[in-house]
Coordinates of C-alpha atoms in Angstrom, one line a residue:
X209 CA 102.4 -181.6 -16.3
X210 CA 103.4 -184.8 -14.5
X211 CA 105.7 -187.4 -16.2
X212 CA 104.7 -191.0 -16.4
X213 CA 107.6 -191.9 -14.2
X214 CA 106.4 -190.0 -11.2
X215 CA 102.8 -191.1 -11.6
X216 CA 102.8 -194.7 -10.3
X217 CA 99.3 -194.7 -8.7
X218 CA 97.4 -194.1 -12.0
X219 CA 99.5 -196.8 -13.6
X220 CA 98.6 -199.2 -10.8
X221 CA 94.9 -198.2 -11.2
X222 CA 94.9 -199.3 -14.8
X223 CA 96.5 -202.6 -13.9
X224 CA 93.9 -203.1 -11.1
X225 CA 90.8 -202.3 -13.2
X226 CA 92.0 -204.4 -16.2
X227 CA 92.6 -207.3 -13.8
X228 CA 89.1 -207.0 -12.5
X229 CA 87.6 -206.8 -16.0
X230 CA 89.5 -209.8 -17.3
X231 CA 88.8 -211.9 -14.1
X232 CA 85.1 -211.1 -14.1
X233 CA 84.8 -211.9 -17.8
X234 CA 86.5 -215.3 -17.3
X235 CA 84.4 -216.2 -14.2
X236 CA 81.0 -215.4 -15.7
X237 CA 78.8 -218.4 -16.7
X238 CA 79.6 -218.4 -20.5
X239 CA 82.8 -216.3 -20.9
X240 CA 83.6 -217.4 -24.4
X241 CA 80.1 -217.9 -26.0
X242 CA 77.7 -215.7 -28.0
X243 CA 80.2 -213.0 -28.4
X244 CA 79.9 -212.6 -32.1
X245 CA 76.1 -212.1 -32.1
X246 CA 73.4 -209.6 -32.8
X247 CA 74.8 -206.2 -33.9
X248 CA 78.3 -207.4 -33.3
X249 CA 77.7 -210.1 -36.0
X250 CA 77.0 -207.3 -38.5
X251 CA 80.0 -205.2 -37.6
X252 CA 82.2 -208.3 -37.8
X253 CA 80.8 -209.8 -41.0
X254 CA 83.2 -207.8 -43.3
X255 CA 86.1 -210.0 -42.0
X256 CA 84.9 -213.5 -42.9
X257 CA 83.1 -212.3 -46.0
X258 CA 86.1 -210.5 -47.4
X259 CA 89.1 -212.5 -46.1
X260 CA 87.8 -216.1 -46.0
X261 CA 85.0 -216.3 -48.6
X262 CA 86.2 -213.5 -50.9
X263 CA 82.5 -212.6 -51.2
X264 CA 82.3 -209.1 -49.7
X265 CA 79.1 -208.4 -51.7
X266 CA 77.5 -211.6 -50.2
X267 CA 76.4 -212.9 -53.6
X268 CA 76.7 -216.5 -52.5
X269 CA 74.4 -216.8 -49.5
X270 CA 75.1 -220.5 -48.9
X271 CA 78.0 -219.9 -46.6
X272 CA 76.2 -217.2 -44.8
X273 CA 73.1 -219.4 -44.2
X274 CA 75.4 -222.2 -43.0
X275 CA 77.0 -219.9 -40.5
X276 CA 73.6 -218.7 -39.3
X277 CA 72.3 -222.2 -38.8
X278 CA 75.4 -223.3 -37.0
X279 CA 76.1 -220.4 -34.7
X280 CA 72.6 -218.8 -34.4
X281 CA 74.0 -215.2 -33.9
X282 CA 70.6 -213.6 -33.7
X283 CA 66.9 -214.2 -33.8
X284 CA 66.5 -212.6 -37.3
X285 CA 68.8 -211.7 -40.2
X286 CA 68.7 -207.9 -39.9
X287 CA 72.4 -207.2 -40.3
X288 CA 72.4 -207.2 -44.1
X289 CA 70.1 -205.6 -46.8
X290 CA 69.4 -207.0 -50.2
X291 CA 70.5 -204.9 -53.2
X292 CA 69.3 -204.8 -56.8
X293 CA 72.0 -207.0 -58.4
X294 CA 71.2 -209.9 -56.1
X295 CA 73.9 -209.2 -53.6
X296 CA 73.7 -207.9 -50.0
X297 CA 75.0 -204.8 -48.3
X298 CA 76.2 -205.0 -44.7
X299 CA 74.0 -202.7 -42.6
X300 CA 76.9 -201.3 -40.6
X301 CA 80.1 -199.5 -41.5
X302 CA 83.4 -201.3 -41.5
X303 CA 85.4 -199.4 -38.8
X304 CA 85.2 -202.1 -36.1
X305 CA 86.2 -204.7 -38.7
X306 CA 89.4 -202.8 -39.4
X307 CA 90.2 -202.4 -35.7
X308 CA 89.5 -206.2 -35.2
X309 CA 91.5 -207.3 -38.3
X310 CA 94.8 -208.2 -36.5
X311 CA 92.9 -210.1 -33.8
X312 CA 90.8 -211.9 -36.5
X313 CA 94.1 -213.0 -38.0
X314 CA 95.2 -214.3 -34.6
X315 CA 91.9 -216.2 -34.2
X316 CA 92.3 -217.7 -37.7
X317 CA 95.8 -218.9 -36.8
X318 CA 94.5 -220.4 -33.5
X319 CA 91.7 -222.2 -35.3
X320 CA 94.1 -223.8 -37.7
X321 CA 96.4 -225.1 -35.0
X322 CA 93.6 -226.3 -32.6
X323 CA 91.4 -228.1 -35.0
X324 CA 88.4 -225.8 -34.7
X325 CA 86.6 -224.8 -37.9
X326 CA 88.5 -222.0 -39.6
X327 CA 85.2 -220.3 -40.6
X328 CA 85.6 -217.0 -38.8
X329 CA 83.0 -217.8 -36.0
X330 CA 84.3 -220.8 -34.0
X331 CA 85.7 -220.6 -30.5
X332 CA 89.2 -219.3 -31.3
X333 CA 87.7 -216.3 -33.1
X334 CA 85.5 -215.5 -30.1
X335 CA 88.5 -215.6 -27.8
X336 CA 90.4 -213.4 -30.2
X337 CA 87.6 -210.8 -30.0
X338 CA 87.8 -210.9 -26.2
X339 CA 91.5 -210.0 -26.4
X340 CA 90.6 -207.2 -28.9
X341 CA 88.2 -205.6 -26.4
X342 CA 90.7 -205.9 -23.6
X343 CA 93.5 -204.5 -25.7
X344 CA 91.6 -201.5 -26.9
X345 CA 90.2 -200.8 -23.4
X346 CA 93.7 -200.9 -22.1
X347 CA 94.9 -198.5 -24.8
X348 CA 92.0 -196.2 -24.1
X349 CA 92.9 -196.1 -20.4
X350 CA 96.5 -195.4 -21.2
X351 CA 95.7 -192.5 -23.6
X352 CA 93.2 -191.1 -21.0
X353 CA 95.9 -191.3 -18.3
X354 CA 98.4 -189.5 -20.5
X355 CA 95.9 -186.8 -21.3
X356 CA 94.9 -186.3 -17.6
X357 CA 98.5 -186.1 -16.5
X358 CA 98.7 -182.7 -18.2
X359 CA 96.3 -181.2 -15.8
X360 CA 95.8 -183.3 -12.6
X361 CA 97.8 -185.0 -9.9
X362 CA 98.5 -188.8 -10.0
X363 CA 96.2 -189.8 -7.1
X364 CA 93.2 -187.9 -8.6
X365 CA 93.8 -189.6 -11.9
X366 CA 94.1 -193.0 -10.3
X367 CA 90.8 -192.6 -8.5
X368 CA 89.1 -191.3 -11.7
X369 CA 90.2 -194.3 -13.7
X370 CA 88.9 -196.7 -11.1
X371 CA 85.6 -194.8 -11.0
X372 CA 85.4 -194.8 -14.8
X373 CA 85.7 -198.6 -15.2
X374 CA 83.9 -199.7 -12.0
X375 CA 81.4 -196.9 -11.5
X376 CA 80.0 -196.6 -15.0
X377 CA 78.6 -198.8 -17.8
X378 CA 82.1 -199.1 -19.1
X379 CA 82.2 -202.3 -17.0
X380 CA 79.0 -203.7 -18.6
X381 CA 80.3 -203.0 -22.1
X382 CA 83.7 -204.5 -21.3
X383 CA 82.4 -207.7 -19.7
X384 CA 79.0 -208.5 -21.1
X385 CA 78.7 -206.6 -24.4
X386 CA 82.3 -206.4 -25.4
X387 CA 81.9 -206.3 -29.2
X388 CA 79.7 -203.3 -29.3
X389 CA 81.3 -200.1 -30.7
X390 CA 81.3 -197.9 -27.6
X391 CA 84.5 -199.1 -25.9
X392 CA 86.4 -198.8 -29.2
X393 CA 85.0 -195.3 -29.8
X394 CA 86.0 -194.4 -26.3
X395 CA 89.6 -195.5 -27.1
X396 CA 89.7 -193.6 -30.4
X397 CA 88.3 -190.5 -28.7
X398 CA 90.8 -190.8 -25.8
X399 CA 93.6 -190.9 -28.5
X400 CA 92.2 -187.8 -30.2
X401 CA 92.2 -186.0 -26.8
X402 CA 95.8 -187.1 -26.0
X403 CA 97.2 -186.2 -29.4
X404 CA 95.3 -182.9 -29.6
X405 CA 97.0 -181.9 -26.3
X406 CA 100.4 -183.0 -27.7
X407 CA 99.8 -181.2 -31.0
X408 CA 99.0 -178.0 -29.1
X409 CA 102.2 -178.4 -27.0
X410 CA 104.6 -179.5 -29.7
X411 CA 103.1 -178.4 -33.0
X412 CA 104.4 -181.5 -34.7
X413 CA 102.8 -182.6 -38.0
X414 CA 102.9 -186.2 -37.0
X415 CA 100.6 -185.6 -34.1
X416 CA 98.1 -183.9 -36.4
X417 CA 98.3 -186.9 -38.8
X418 CA 97.5 -189.3 -35.9
X419 CA 94.5 -187.1 -34.9
X420 CA 93.3 -187.2 -38.5
X421 CA 93.8 -191.0 -38.6
X422 CA 91.8 -191.5 -35.4
X423 CA 89.0 -189.2 -36.6
X424 CA 88.7 -191.2 -39.8
X425 CA 88.6 -194.5 -37.9
X426 CA 85.9 -193.0 -35.5
X427 CA 83.8 -192.0 -38.5
X428 CA 84.2 -195.5 -39.9
X429 CA 83.1 -197.1 -36.7
X430 CA 80.0 -194.9 -36.5
X431 CA 79.5 -192.1 -39.1
X432 CA 77.9 -189.8 -36.4
X433 CA 81.2 -190.0 -34.5
X434 CA 82.6 -187.5 -37.0
X435 CA 81.4 -184.9 -34.5
X436 CA 84.6 -185.6 -32.5
X437 CA 86.3 -183.3 -35.0
X438 CA 85.1 -180.4 -32.8
X439 CA 87.8 -181.3 -30.2
X440 CA 90.8 -180.4 -32.4
X441 CA 88.8 -177.7 -34.1
X442 CA 87.9 -175.8 -31.0
X443 CA 90.8 -176.7 -28.8
X444 CA 92.5 -173.6 -27.6
X445 CA 89.4 -171.4 -28.0
X446 CA 89.1 -168.9 -25.2
X447 CA 87.9 -165.3 -24.8
X448 CA 91.2 -163.9 -25.9
X449 CA 92.5 -166.6 -28.2
X450 CA 91.2 -168.3 -31.4
X451 CA 91.2 -172.1 -31.8
X452 CA 94.4 -173.7 -32.9
X453 CA 93.0 -174.8 -36.2
X454 CA 92.4 -171.2 -37.2
X455 CA 96.1 -170.4 -36.4
X456 CA 97.1 -173.5 -38.3
X457 CA 95.0 -172.5 -41.3
X458 CA 96.6 -169.1 -41.3
X459 CA 100.2 -170.1 -40.8
X460 CA 100.4 -173.7 -42.1
X461 CA 97.5 -174.5 -44.5
X462 CA 99.4 -177.4 -46.0
X463 CA 99.3 -179.3 -42.7
X464 CA 95.5 -178.9 -42.5
X465 CA 95.2 -180.1 -46.1
X466 CA 97.3 -183.2 -45.2
X467 CA 95.0 -183.9 -42.2
X468 CA 91.9 -183.7 -44.5
X469 CA 93.6 -186.1 -47.0
X470 CA 94.4 -188.6 -44.2
X471 CA 90.7 -188.6 -43.1
X472 CA 89.6 -189.1 -46.7
X473 CA 92.0 -192.0 -47.3
X474 CA 90.9 -193.7 -44.1
X475 CA 87.2 -193.4 -45.1
X476 CA 87.9 -194.4 -48.8
X477 CA 87.6 -198.2 -48.3
X478 CA 84.0 -197.7 -47.0
X479 CA 83.1 -195.6 -50.0
X480 CA 84.6 -198.1 -52.4
X481 CA 82.7 -200.9 -50.7
X482 CA 79.4 -199.1 -51.0
X483 CA 80.1 -198.3 -54.6
X484 CA 80.9 -201.9 -55.4
X485 CA 77.9 -203.4 -53.6
X486 CA 75.2 -200.8 -54.0
X487 CA 76.3 -198.7 -57.0
X488 CA 76.7 -195.5 -55.1
X489 CA 79.4 -194.0 -52.9
X490 CA 77.0 -193.3 -50.0
X491 CA 74.6 -195.8 -48.5
X492 CA 72.2 -195.7 -45.5
X493 CA 72.1 -199.2 -44.1
X494 CA 69.2 -198.5 -41.7
X495 CA 66.4 -199.2 -44.1
X496 CA 63.6 -199.6 -41.6
X497 CA 61.4 -196.4 -41.6
X498 CA 60.6 -197.1 -38.0
X499 CA 64.1 -195.9 -36.9
X500 CA 66.2 -192.9 -37.9
X501 CA 67.2 -189.4 -36.9
X502 CA 64.5 -187.0 -35.9
X503 CA 66.7 -183.9 -35.4
X504 CA 63.7 -181.7 -34.8
X505 CA 62.5 -183.7 -31.8
X506 CA 65.4 -185.0 -29.7
X507 CA 64.6 -187.2 -26.6
X508 CA 67.0 -185.4 -24.3
X509 CA 64.9 -185.8 -21.2
X510 CA 64.4 -189.5 -21.7
X511 CA 68.1 -190.1 -22.5
X512 CA 69.1 -188.3 -19.3
X513 CA 66.5 -189.3 -16.7
X514 CA 64.1 -192.1 -18.0
X515 CA 63.7 -195.2 -15.9
X516 CA 63.9 -197.1 -19.1
X517 CA 67.5 -196.3 -19.9
X518 CA 68.2 -192.9 -18.4
X519 CA 71.9 -192.2 -18.4
X520 CA 72.1 -190.3 -15.1
X521 CA 69.7 -192.7 -13.4
X522 CA 71.7 -195.8 -14.2
X523 CA 75.2 -194.0 -14.2
X524 CA 74.7 -191.4 -11.4
X525 CA 78.5 -191.1 -11.0
X526 CA 78.4 -188.9 -14.1
X527 CA 76.5 -186.2 -12.2
X528 CA 79.9 -185.6 -10.6
X529 CA 81.4 -185.1 -14.1
X530 CA 78.7 -182.6 -14.9
X531 CA 79.3 -180.7 -11.7
X532 CA 83.0 -180.8 -12.5
X533 CA 82.5 -178.6 -15.5
X534 CA 82.3 -175.7 -13.0
X535 CA 85.9 -176.5 -11.9
X536 CA 87.4 -177.6 -15.3
X537 CA 88.2 -174.1 -16.6
X538 CA 90.7 -173.7 -13.7
X539 CA 92.5 -176.9 -14.7
X540 CA 92.2 -176.9 -18.5
X541 CA 91.0 -173.5 -19.8
X542 CA 92.4 -174.2 -23.3
X543 CA 90.2 -177.3 -23.7
X544 CA 87.1 -176.2 -21.8
X545 CA 85.0 -174.9 -24.6
X546 CA 86.0 -177.7 -27.0
X547 CA 84.8 -180.3 -24.5
X548 CA 81.6 -178.4 -23.7
X549 CA 80.8 -178.1 -27.4
X550 CA 81.4 -181.8 -28.1
X551 CA 79.4 -183.0 -25.1
X552 CA 76.4 -180.8 -26.1
X553 CA 76.5 -181.9 -29.8
X554 CA 77.0 -185.5 -28.9
X555 CA 74.1 -185.5 -26.5
X556 CA 71.9 -183.9 -29.1
X557 CA 72.8 -186.5 -31.8
X558 CA 72.4 -189.4 -29.4
X559 CA 69.0 -188.1 -28.3
X560 CA 67.8 -187.5 -31.9
X561 CA 67.9 -191.2 -32.8
X562 CA 64.3 -192.5 -32.7
X563 CA 65.3 -195.6 -30.7
X564 CA 66.7 -193.4 -28.1
X565 CA 67.3 -196.2 -25.6
X566 CA 69.6 -198.1 -28.1
X567 CA 68.2 -201.5 -27.5
X568 CA 69.6 -203.9 -24.9
X569 CA 72.3 -202.9 -22.4
X570 CA 72.8 -201.8 -18.9
X571 CA 72.4 -198.0 -18.8
X572 CA 72.6 -195.7 -21.8
X573 CA 75.5 -197.3 -23.8
X574 CA 75.5 -194.6 -26.6
X575 CA 76.8 -192.0 -24.0
X576 CA 79.9 -194.1 -23.2
X577 CA 82.2 -192.9 -25.9
X578 CA 81.8 -189.3 -24.5
X579 CA 83.5 -190.5 -21.3
X580 CA 86.8 -189.9 -23.0
X581 CA 86.2 -186.2 -22.6
X582 CA 83.9 -186.3 -19.5
X583 CA 86.9 -187.7 -17.6
X584 CA 88.3 -184.2 -17.6
X585 CA 85.5 -182.6 -15.5
X586 CA 85.2 -185.8 -13.5
X587 CA 88.8 -185.7 -12.6
X588 CA 88.4 -182.0 -11.7
X589 CA 85.6 -182.9 -9.3
X590 CA 87.7 -185.8 -7.8
X591 CA 90.7 -183.6 -7.5
X592 CA 88.8 -180.9 -5.6
X593 CA 87.2 -183.5 -3.4
X594 CA 90.5 -184.9 -2.3
X595 CA 91.8 -181.6 -1.1
X596 CA 88.6 -180.5 0.6
X597 CA 88.0 -180.4 4.4
X598 CA 88.2 -183.8 6.0
X599 CA 84.5 -184.2 6.4
X600 CA 83.8 -183.3 2.8
X601 CA 86.6 -185.6 1.6
X602 CA 85.2 -188.5 3.6
X603 CA 81.7 -187.9 2.3
X604 CA 83.0 -187.7 -1.3
X605 CA 84.9 -191.0 -0.9
X606 CA 81.9 -192.7 0.6
X607 CA 79.8 -191.4 -2.2
X608 CA 82.3 -192.6 -4.8
X609 CA 82.3 -196.1 -3.2
X610 CA 78.5 -196.1 -3.2
X611 CA 78.4 -195.3 -6.9
X612 CA 80.8 -198.2 -7.6
X613 CA 78.9 -200.7 -5.5
X614 CA 75.6 -199.6 -7.1
X615 CA 77.0 -199.9 -10.6
X616 CA 78.6 -203.3 -10.1
X617 CA 75.5 -204.7 -8.4
X618 CA 73.0 -203.3 -11.0
X619 CA 75.3 -204.6 -13.8
X620 CA 75.1 -208.0 -12.2
X621 CA 71.3 -207.7 -11.9
X622 CA 71.1 -206.8 -15.6
X623 CA 73.3 -209.8 -16.5
X624 CA 70.9 -212.1 -14.5
X625 CA 67.8 -210.6 -16.0
X626 CA 66.6 -209.1 -12.7
X627 CA 67.0 -205.5 -14.0
X628 CA 65.8 -205.6 -17.6
X629 CA 68.1 -204.4 -20.3
X630 CA 65.5 -202.4 -22.2
X631 CA 62.0 -202.6 -20.7
X632 CA 62.4 -201.0 -17.3
X633 CA 59.8 -198.7 -15.8
X634 CA 59.6 -196.6 -12.6
X635 CA 57.5 -199.4 -10.9
X636 CA 59.9 -202.2 -12.1
X637 CA 62.9 -200.2 -10.9
X638 CA 61.4 -199.8 -7.5
X639 CA 60.6 -203.5 -7.4
X640 CA 64.1 -204.8 -8.3
X641 CA 66.2 -202.2 -6.4
X642 CA 68.6 -204.1 -4.2
X643 CA 67.0 -207.5 -5.0
X644 CA 69.0 -210.6 -5.8
X645 CA 66.1 -212.5 -7.4
X646 CA 63.3 -211.5 -9.6
X647 CA 60.4 -210.3 -7.5
X648 CA 56.8 -211.7 -8.2
X649 CA 54.9 -209.6 -10.6
X650 CA 57.9 -208.1 -12.3
X651 CA 56.9 -209.0 -15.8
X652 CA 53.6 -207.1 -15.4
X653 CA 55.6 -204.0 -14.3
X654 CA 57.9 -204.0 -17.3
X655 CA 57.3 -202.3 -20.7
X656 CA 55.6 -204.6 -23.2
X657 CA 57.6 -207.5 -24.6
X658 CA 58.0 -207.3 -28.4
X659 CA 59.4 -210.4 -30.0
X660 CA 62.4 -210.0 -32.3
X661 CA 60.8 -212.2 -35.0
X662 CA 57.5 -210.3 -34.9
X663 CA 55.5 -213.2 -33.5
X664 CA 52.9 -212.4 -30.9
X665 CA 50.2 -214.0 -28.8
X666 CA 46.8 -212.3 -28.2
X667 CA 47.0 -209.9 -25.2
X668 CA 45.6 -210.4 -21.7
X669 CA 42.8 -208.0 -22.0
X670 CA 42.3 -207.9 -18.2
X671 CA 45.4 -205.6 -18.2
X672 CA 44.1 -203.3 -20.9
X673 CA 41.3 -200.7 -21.3
X674 CA 39.3 -200.6 -24.5
X675 CA 39.5 -197.2 -26.3
X676 CA 36.9 -195.8 -28.7
X677 CA 36.5 -198.0 -31.8
X678 CA 37.2 -196.6 -35.3
X679 CA 34.7 -197.9 -37.8
X680 CA 34.4 -197.7 -41.6
X681 CA 31.0 -198.9 -43.0
X682 CA 31.6 -197.8 -46.6
X683 CA 28.1 -196.3 -46.9
X684 CA 29.3 -193.2 -48.7
X685 CA 32.5 -192.1 -50.5
X686 CA 34.9 -190.3 -48.3
X687 CA 38.6 -189.8 -48.0
X688 CA 40.3 -192.7 -49.8
X689 CA 37.0 -194.6 -50.4
X690 CA 36.3 -194.3 -54.2
X691 CA 32.6 -193.9 -55.2
X692 CA 32.9 -196.4 -58.1
X693 CA 33.8 -199.2 -55.8
X694 CA 30.8 -198.8 -53.6
X695 CA 27.8 -201.1 -54.3
X696 CA 24.4 -201.6 -52.8
X697 CA 23.8 -205.0 -54.4
X698 CA 25.9 -206.8 -51.7
X699 CA 26.0 -205.3 -48.3
X700 CA 26.5 -206.4 -44.7
X701 CA 24.9 -204.0 -42.3
X702 CA 24.6 -200.6 -43.9
X703 CA 23.5 -199.2 -47.2
X704 CA 26.6 -200.2 -49.2
X705 CA 29.7 -202.3 -49.2
X706 CA 33.1 -201.9 -50.9
X707 CA 34.1 -203.9 -54.0
X708 CA 37.8 -204.9 -54.1
X709 CA 39.1 -204.9 -57.6
X710 CA 41.7 -207.7 -58.1
X711 CA 43.6 -205.2 -60.4
X712 CA 44.1 -202.9 -57.4
X713 CA 44.9 -205.6 -55.0
X714 CA 44.1 -204.0 -51.7
X715 CA 41.4 -202.1 -49.9
X716 CA 41.5 -198.5 -48.9
X717 CA 43.1 -198.3 -45.4
X718 CA 41.3 -197.6 -42.2
X719 CA 43.7 -195.1 -40.6
X720 CA 44.2 -192.8 -37.7
X721 CA 47.0 -190.8 -36.1
X722 CA 48.7 -192.6 -33.2
X723 CA 48.7 -189.6 -30.9
X724 CA 44.9 -189.3 -31.5
X725 CA 44.5 -192.7 -29.8
X726 CA 47.0 -192.6 -27.0
X727 CA 50.1 -191.1 -25.5
X728 CA 51.4 -194.5 -24.2
X729 CA 54.3 -196.4 -25.6
X730 CA 52.1 -199.1 -27.2
X731 CA 48.7 -200.2 -28.1
X732 CA 47.1 -203.6 -28.8
X733 CA 44.8 -203.4 -31.8
X734 CA 42.2 -205.8 -33.1
X735 CA 41.5 -205.2 -36.8
X736 CA 38.2 -206.7 -38.0
X737 CA 36.6 -207.0 -41.5
X738 CA 33.5 -208.6 -42.9
X739 CA 34.4 -210.3 -46.2
X740 CA 32.0 -211.6 -48.9
X741 CA 33.0 -214.2 -51.5
X742 CA 30.5 -214.9 -54.3
X743 CA 28.6 -218.3 -54.2
X744 CA 30.5 -221.1 -55.8
X745 CA 33.8 -219.2 -55.7
X746 CA 37.0 -221.3 -55.3
X747 CA 39.3 -220.4 -52.3
X748 CA 40.4 -216.8 -52.4
X749 CA 44.0 -215.8 -51.5
X750 CA 43.8 -212.7 -49.3
X751 CA 45.2 -211.4 -46.0
X752 CA 44.6 -208.8 -43.3
X753 CA 47.4 -206.3 -42.8
X754 CA 48.1 -203.7 -40.1
X755 CA 51.1 -201.4 -39.9
X756 CA 52.4 -198.0 -38.9
X757 CA 53.3 -195.3 -41.4
X758 CA 56.0 -192.7 -41.1
X759 CA 56.3 -190.1 -43.9
X760 CA 54.5 -192.4 -46.4
X761 CA 56.7 -195.4 -45.5
X762 CA 55.5 -198.5 -43.7
X763 CA 57.1 -200.0 -40.6
X764 CA 56.2 -202.6 -38.1
X765 CA 53.8 -204.2 -40.6
X766 CA 52.2 -207.5 -39.9
X767 CA 50.2 -209.7 -42.3
X768 CA 47.8 -212.5 -41.4
X769 CA 46.8 -214.7 -44.3
X770 CA 43.1 -215.6 -44.2
X771 CA 42.6 -219.4 -44.3
X772 CA 40.3 -220.8 -47.0
X773 CA 37.9 -222.2 -44.4
X774 CA 37.4 -218.7 -43.0
X775 CA 35.8 -217.5 -46.2
X776 CA 32.6 -219.4 -46.8
X777 CA 31.3 -218.5 -50.3
X778 CA 27.8 -216.9 -50.6
X779 CA 27.9 -215.3 -47.1
X780 CA 29.5 -212.6 -45.0
X781 CA 32.5 -213.8 -43.0
X782 CA 34.0 -212.0 -40.1
X783 CA 37.8 -212.1 -40.0
X784 CA 40.2 -210.4 -37.5
X785 CA 43.8 -210.2 -36.4
X786 CA 45.7 -208.8 -33.4
X787 CA 48.5 -206.2 -33.8
X788 CA 51.0 -204.9 -31.3
X789 CA 52.3 -201.5 -32.3
X790 CA 56.0 -201.2 -32.7
X791 CA 58.0 -198.6 -30.9
X792 CA 56.3 -195.6 -32.5
X793 CA 58.7 -193.2 -34.1
X794 CA 56.5 -190.2 -34.0
X795 CA 53.1 -189.5 -32.5
X796 CA 52.0 -188.1 -35.9
X797 CA 52.6 -191.5 -37.5
X798 CA 49.5 -193.3 -38.9
X799 CA 48.2 -196.6 -37.7
X800 CA 46.2 -198.3 -40.4
X801 CA 44.7 -201.6 -41.5
X802 CA 43.6 -203.0 -44.9
X803 CA 42.7 -206.1 -46.8
X804 CA 45.4 -207.4 -49.2
X805 CA 43.8 -209.3 -52.1
X806 CA 46.5 -211.6 -53.6
X807 CA 44.2 -213.3 -56.2
X808 CA 42.4 -212.6 -59.5
X809 CA 39.0 -213.2 -57.9
X810 CA 37.0 -210.2 -56.5
X811 CA 35.7 -209.9 -52.9
X812 CA 33.5 -207.4 -51.1
X813 CA 34.3 -205.9 -47.6
X814 CA 32.2 -204.0 -45.1
X815 CA 32.2 -202.8 -41.5
X816 CA 35.9 -202.5 -41.0
X817 CA 36.8 -201.9 -37.3
X818 CA 40.0 -201.0 -35.5
X819 CA 39.6 -201.6 -31.7
X820 CA 42.5 -200.2 -29.8
X821 CA 43.4 -201.3 -26.2
X822 CA 45.5 -199.2 -23.9
X823 CA 47.4 -200.7 -21.0
X824 CA 46.1 -199.9 -17.5
X825 CA 48.3 -197.8 -15.2

């Protein structure tokens, strides 16, 4: 093990990369603006709600609405969910808010002294959050350096740190998306690695308590991060030795009990918050059925290799880390299996989220926190490269330089909108590779644009192919079409039509399985109905609706009210609407359309049609 005193190069590497991160952040077009926005707004909301407005349950929405009008943090209000007692639960857990709390206090003090609004969102608070990101990144790099010094030489560690920050999407998350959770999880994970190594070496209870504290904070930042517990659990596991935790359980069970209590105490504020706001100790903030874990069908191939957000495609340096696993056992045999187990479990969990590309970012941001442990095999690869024959060493250094240049250039492309942050395809990637401006025709090569607010214009059908039409003519009872609602007294084209009883309120759906229609990522659908209103009838309040359904729960639904002038009494009226499918969670999900009758007056419908359109290659 090297000491920190005789390892100057790795220390200088940290100073250099932090200087680059801070400088690039300050030189970008809007360094201090739009920081507390989108998901970060939700993570941050605990602080102003609890500390400034004393309204952690968001019962008084007037201040929240005023903040949303003033600062426009996102296109829609998706960061909170209404609960039964009239309050609102924050969608995300409070771990980041706890980590940010000291910097929030600093921002509040700055606002009071500079005359900015002390409302939790003005410029001083944004500047304070920048310092929070820089501070935690610095701490993560320090902990990583200390962990690596146990196994590798100083020059290898210095180069590894430079490659980590400049050759991966750590740079993007540090400069352009600095309030997302991944940098902070990286730091917590790096601390767990460092103190696990110290715990194994010294056996001190205080190190175990710090590990438990960091595990609890990780779980508070993202509940799925609790998988990091496999690092201390499996550390020391080899063919002839059991993991340290088993030895601890056998020899010092009280220490393990203390660690579990510490994790519980750290997580307790979250449980108490959920109890106060929702009535239960556990709460799932992701209420949209269109997203969630599908553990039986992970998207591992897409996460690793997809042109949309494939981790190894946009962060190819990490191929070196994967190759480094073959060398890691020779450097850190005691931690080899723990790191392998963690990386496999983490990849599986990340890949099992239905929105496997994790929205907008450069590269696959959800893989970033695992770099705290992937630094070990990466440093093993770097170390071997630096002691190889001269021609291999030179080739490796040229390759490392190419990875850094590619990463920084593509990060810049993404910040300028040349390389799209979530809609890339193979064709689009080929078009923008090496380009400094958007090439003509790029928009047509990207994945379909879905508006955050759900608004949409009719598609350009010249870019689509019409698929077979699904028709319901209501001539006979079948499936969800009841016989007692069929009538031959009023009909459009066939033998019967369907009477919509105002007591029911909606028509039977016209439905089909998405995978029966297409294997593509989206469809445009035109839903058409013929509606009959009795002669002399006043205007009828009804609407067309189309949605997806996953396990009997709707998502991506869109409703189009039918204007009174569209329904002429005493005749059949054709009404239609366009629907763009959301990101489909599962190919077995249903696509269906129906009429929603929001009135006490009856109507008749006939000849319902769903016309799907698939994008051309």
